[in-house]
Amino acid sequence: METVILAVVIAVVVLGALGGLVVGSRRKKPLPPPPTSVPDITAPPAEPHIGDEAETPRDEARRTIEEVDLPDGSAPVAVEEPSVVEEPLALEVPEPTAGRLVRLRARLSRSQNALGQGLLTLLSREHLDEDTWEEIEDTLLTADVGVAPTQELVDALRERVKVLGTRTPQELRALLREELLKLVGTDVDRTVKTEPEDRKPGIVMVVGVNGTGKTTTTGKLARVLVADGRTVVLGAADTFRAAAADQLQTWGERVGAHTVRGPEAGDPASVAFDAVKEGKEMGVDVVLIDTAGRLHTKTGLMDELGKVKRVVEKHAPLDEVLLVLDATTGQNGLVQARVFAEVVDITGIVLTKLDGTAKGGIVVAVQRELGVPVKLIGLGEGADDLAPFEPEAFVDALIGD
């Protein structure tokens, strides 16, 4: 009996062992691999950020600068979008010069109270005694007409009024107009010489004291010439004032005129020489040379101005030397004019700031002092406010309608 029980126990143990082997072999079988998906190479790489939304391709395209971290730890690379190409500056069309002074008459007439209207008021008095004639003289002197021209005008008016007898306002205006025209001069050639018969280009040098508006006048004169169909080269020979060359170049660019310039504080004569040389090579009609604003009390600077003139004339003679004067300086302007005339042969006067409070009599005085005519006048700050001087329009503006 005991033998049977032992045999049963052994059989149970053997069966249990065989069952464990079967289960273990089943567990060791590899599980089938999960299905693989093909990666989308067109999709942007995912950049998980806590609390941020994923960036879409459209958002990435909107970025103008992308920072890429390089593997070696160097600085990020900035990818910039292409720069925008600016369109070329549109050239301006200057106002025609014909009749320009007539169009600017309203500005010129602002100074009529100091001269024309004052004289008409005095001459309209019923009795012209000595006190009245002294007031007429004072009016003329205050308007910077000058002593000698004032005496001439008073003597002529005395004689004409005495012969005329009864004086109506119309007769007085006609009388005063006629005598003022004699003082200003109607038989003088006021053309700015820019067309030499035997060569090109015409050469014009612009001189004057600091503050008279010399560089601005040179730029405006370029506009006058372009308006008349001329081609222009500008020479920025004012090398001592830092902004002068930039200012002149800006004026030139507005009307398509080329500007020749040199280094700051460079040799002005060299710049002037190069400007004429380039003007000849380009075949332009006129070369305008802007010189430094010389203080007339500095002899050395005035000598240098003479040097500029001599160097330019190695190419060809100067056709014009224009002296720019501030009309508001009055008799002080005449002192400047005398000194400049001793250094260079002045051929014409440009009177600036002749609007507003300026005294029109300076036209007469400066012409008498230098023996050269006023050729251009400036009547405002506008680009086209420089006008050829017309005696008739000038006098009409002084005495009014």
XYZ file of C-alpha atoms in Angstrom, residues 7-264:
258
model
C 4.160 5.978 -6.935
C 1.175 8.341 -7.094
C 3.166 11.170 -5.460
C 6.052 10.701 -7.889
C 3.627 10.779 -10.832
C 2.057 14.037 -9.623
C 5.488 15.684 -9.252
C 6.542 14.570 -12.730
C 3.325 15.910 -14.317
C 3.743 19.277 -12.542
C 7.282 19.612 -13.809
C 6.262 18.879 -17.369
C 3.459 21.493 -17.182
C 5.910 24.191 -16.026
C 8.207 23.490 -18.952
C 5.365 23.894 -21.449
C 4.254 27.236 -19.971
C 7.823 28.549 -19.883
C 8.416 27.652 -23.509
C 5.254 29.489 -24.504
C 6.340 32.663 -22.641
C 9.701 32.721 -24.356
C 8.200 33.051 -27.852
C 8.824 36.646 -29.284
C 5.854 38.871 -29.690
C 5.145 40.159 -33.233
C 6.674 43.637 -33.907
C 4.321 46.639 -33.940
C 3.457 48.039 -37.378
C 6.046 50.598 -38.508
C 4.998 53.964 -40.014
C 6.948 55.781 -42.764
C 8.131 59.211 -41.483
C 6.898 62.295 -43.355
C 10.105 64.048 -44.451
C 8.148 67.111 -45.659
C 6.796 67.925 -42.219
C 8.788 70.395 -40.053
C 10.561 68.923 -37.063
C 8.503 68.991 -33.905
C 9.808 71.380 -31.267
C 7.810 70.741 -28.118
C 7.564 73.735 -25.786
C 5.760 73.657 -22.497
C 2.775 75.979 -22.685
C 3.458 77.000 -26.360
C 1.526 76.042 -29.447
C 3.371 74.171 -32.200
C 4.612 76.420 -35.012
C 3.026 75.784 -38.367
C 4.892 76.042 -41.701
C 3.019 79.251 -42.436
C 4.179 80.758 -39.136
C 7.731 79.784 -39.968
C 7.497 81.463 -43.366
C 6.347 84.676 -41.723
C 9.525 84.971 -39.734
C 11.963 87.493 -41.220
C 14.972 86.271 -39.263
C 15.655 82.645 -38.232
C 18.220 81.723 -35.607
C 19.977 78.378 -36.116
C 22.084 76.901 -33.307
C 25.227 75.464 -34.825
C 26.626 72.121 -33.558
C 29.995 73.575 -32.619
C 28.383 76.137 -30.319
C 29.195 79.156 -32.482
C 26.908 82.174 -32.652
C 23.490 81.885 -34.326
C 23.263 82.645 -38.037
C 20.839 85.424 -38.994
C 18.997 84.848 -42.250
C 17.867 88.284 -43.476
C 15.273 88.920 -46.077
C 16.501 90.734 -49.250
C 16.855 94.522 -49.022
C 14.388 96.657 -50.922
C 15.890 98.472 -53.925
C 14.969 102.142 -53.823
C 13.648 103.762 -56.942
C 15.798 106.511 -58.487
C 15.021 110.076 -57.410
C 12.598 111.771 -59.772
C 14.078 114.930 -61.273
C 12.311 118.204 -60.641
C 11.246 120.514 -63.461
C 12.284 124.086 -62.543
C 9.941 126.962 -63.185
C 10.660 128.826 -66.467
C 12.750 131.952 -65.991
C 10.880 134.097 -68.498
C 8.792 136.583 -66.547
C 9.767 135.032 -63.221
C 10.352 138.447 -61.628
C 6.852 139.542 -62.644
C 5.413 136.469 -60.930
C 7.388 137.287 -57.794
C 6.341 140.917 -57.800
C 4.144 140.553 -54.725
C 7.160 139.600 -52.626
C 9.270 142.395 -54.028
C 6.556 144.969 -53.424
C 6.797 144.404 -49.663
C 9.712 146.836 -49.650
C 7.801 149.539 -51.541
C 6.746 151.327 -48.346
C 10.379 152.172 -47.636
C 10.968 153.837 -50.975
C 8.314 154.078 -53.666
C 5.234 154.771 -51.583
C 7.173 157.054 -49.261
C 8.327 159.180 -52.185
C 4.851 159.316 -53.745
C 3.349 160.464 -50.457
C 5.869 163.280 -50.090
C 5.614 164.406 -53.713
C 1.823 164.551 -53.423
C 1.930 167.342 -50.871
C 0.387 170.588 -52.041
C 3.448 172.655 -51.153
C 6.920 171.170 -51.697
C 9.079 173.332 -49.456
C 12.667 172.719 -48.387
C 11.599 170.584 -45.441
C 9.710 168.276 -47.811
C 12.698 167.935 -50.124
C 14.869 167.094 -47.119
C 12.393 164.370 -46.182
C 12.606 163.031 -49.716
C 16.404 162.908 -49.396
C 16.140 161.128 -46.060
C 13.761 158.567 -47.552
C 16.204 157.789 -50.347
C 19.207 157.557 -48.021
C 17.310 155.313 -45.616
C 16.554 152.989 -48.530
C 20.323 152.688 -49.180
C 20.239 154.471 -52.524
C 23.509 156.220 -51.694
C 24.501 159.873 -51.373
C 25.417 160.659 -54.977
C 22.438 158.899 -56.591
C 20.122 160.508 -54.026
C 21.326 163.988 -54.927
C 20.903 163.275 -58.618
C 17.357 162.025 -58.169
C 16.292 164.935 -55.948
C 17.688 167.501 -58.402
C 15.879 165.810 -61.300
C 12.593 165.657 -59.383
C 12.842 169.312 -58.353
C 13.247 170.385 -61.968
C 10.525 168.115 -63.316
C 7.975 169.105 -60.646
C 8.690 172.792 -61.199
C 8.034 172.463 -64.920
C 5.044 170.171 -64.440
C 3.161 172.525 -62.174
C -0.088 170.821 -61.211
C 0.623 167.238 -60.152
C -1.960 164.470 -60.330
C -1.215 161.087 -58.707
C -0.864 159.492 -62.139
C 1.582 162.158 -63.308
C 3.653 161.836 -60.142
C 3.839 158.052 -60.493
C 4.923 158.319 -64.131
C 7.495 160.969 -63.213
C 8.951 158.953 -60.342
C 9.018 155.780 -62.426
C 10.946 157.477 -65.201
C 13.559 158.937 -62.865
C 14.025 155.698 -60.907
C 14.538 153.785 -64.151
C 17.297 156.223 -65.060
C 19.025 155.478 -61.754
C 18.640 151.706 -62.042
C 19.639 151.665 -65.693
C 17.770 150.139 -68.594
C 20.528 150.105 -71.203
C 22.835 147.675 -69.380
C 23.357 144.066 -70.487
C 22.219 141.948 -67.556
C 22.544 138.568 -69.253
C 24.488 135.943 -67.295
C 27.238 135.002 -69.767
C 27.242 131.233 -70.075
C 27.531 130.690 -73.840
C 31.023 131.501 -75.149
C 31.114 131.402 -78.934
C 34.369 129.479 -79.380
C 34.160 126.741 -76.738
C 32.261 124.751 -74.167
C 31.539 124.911 -71.310
C 30.837 128.401 -70.071
C 32.539 128.930 -66.702
C 30.885 130.870 -63.876
C 32.488 131.450 -60.476
C 30.321 132.487 -57.526
C 31.949 134.427 -54.678
C 30.702 136.109 -51.530
C 30.928 136.433 -47.767
C 29.629 133.784 -45.357
C 25.917 134.088 -44.685
C 24.911 135.775 -47.937
C 23.315 132.602 -49.317
C 26.113 131.915 -51.786
C 25.876 128.112 -51.958
C 22.089 128.240 -52.091
C 22.293 130.841 -54.848
C 24.645 128.597 -56.826
C 22.142 125.760 -56.559
C 19.262 128.009 -57.573
C 21.280 129.339 -60.515
C 21.730 125.742 -61.677
C 17.937 125.457 -61.688
C 17.653 128.666 -63.718
C 20.058 127.288 -66.333
C 18.364 123.873 -66.445
C 15.001 125.598 -66.876
C 16.473 127.302 -69.936
C 17.564 123.964 -71.389
C 21.218 124.009 -70.347
C 23.302 121.163 -68.920
C 25.326 121.933 -65.778
C 28.263 120.653 -63.707
C 28.656 122.013 -60.174
C 32.071 122.477 -58.547
C 31.973 122.351 -54.721
C 35.109 124.419 -54.109
C 33.887 125.561 -50.680
C 35.882 122.879 -48.869
C 36.124 124.686 -45.517
C 32.448 124.460 -44.563
C 31.556 120.851 -43.821
C 27.995 120.950 -45.164
C 28.672 123.068 -48.256
C 29.502 120.199 -50.625
C 26.562 118.096 -49.411
C 24.240 121.055 -49.761
C 25.400 121.811 -53.299
C 25.199 118.154 -54.338
C 21.611 117.987 -53.111
C 20.708 120.995 -55.241
C 22.351 119.348 -58.245
C 20.664 115.982 -57.794
C 17.250 117.605 -57.799
C 17.714 118.770 -61.404
C 20.175 116.166 -62.695
C 23.365 118.246 -62.434
C 26.630 116.425 -61.669
C 28.647 117.699 -58.677
C 32.454 117.547 -58.426
C 33.735 117.629 -54.860
C 36.938 116.992 -52.953
C 37.966 116.059 -49.413
C 36.942 118.279 -46.535
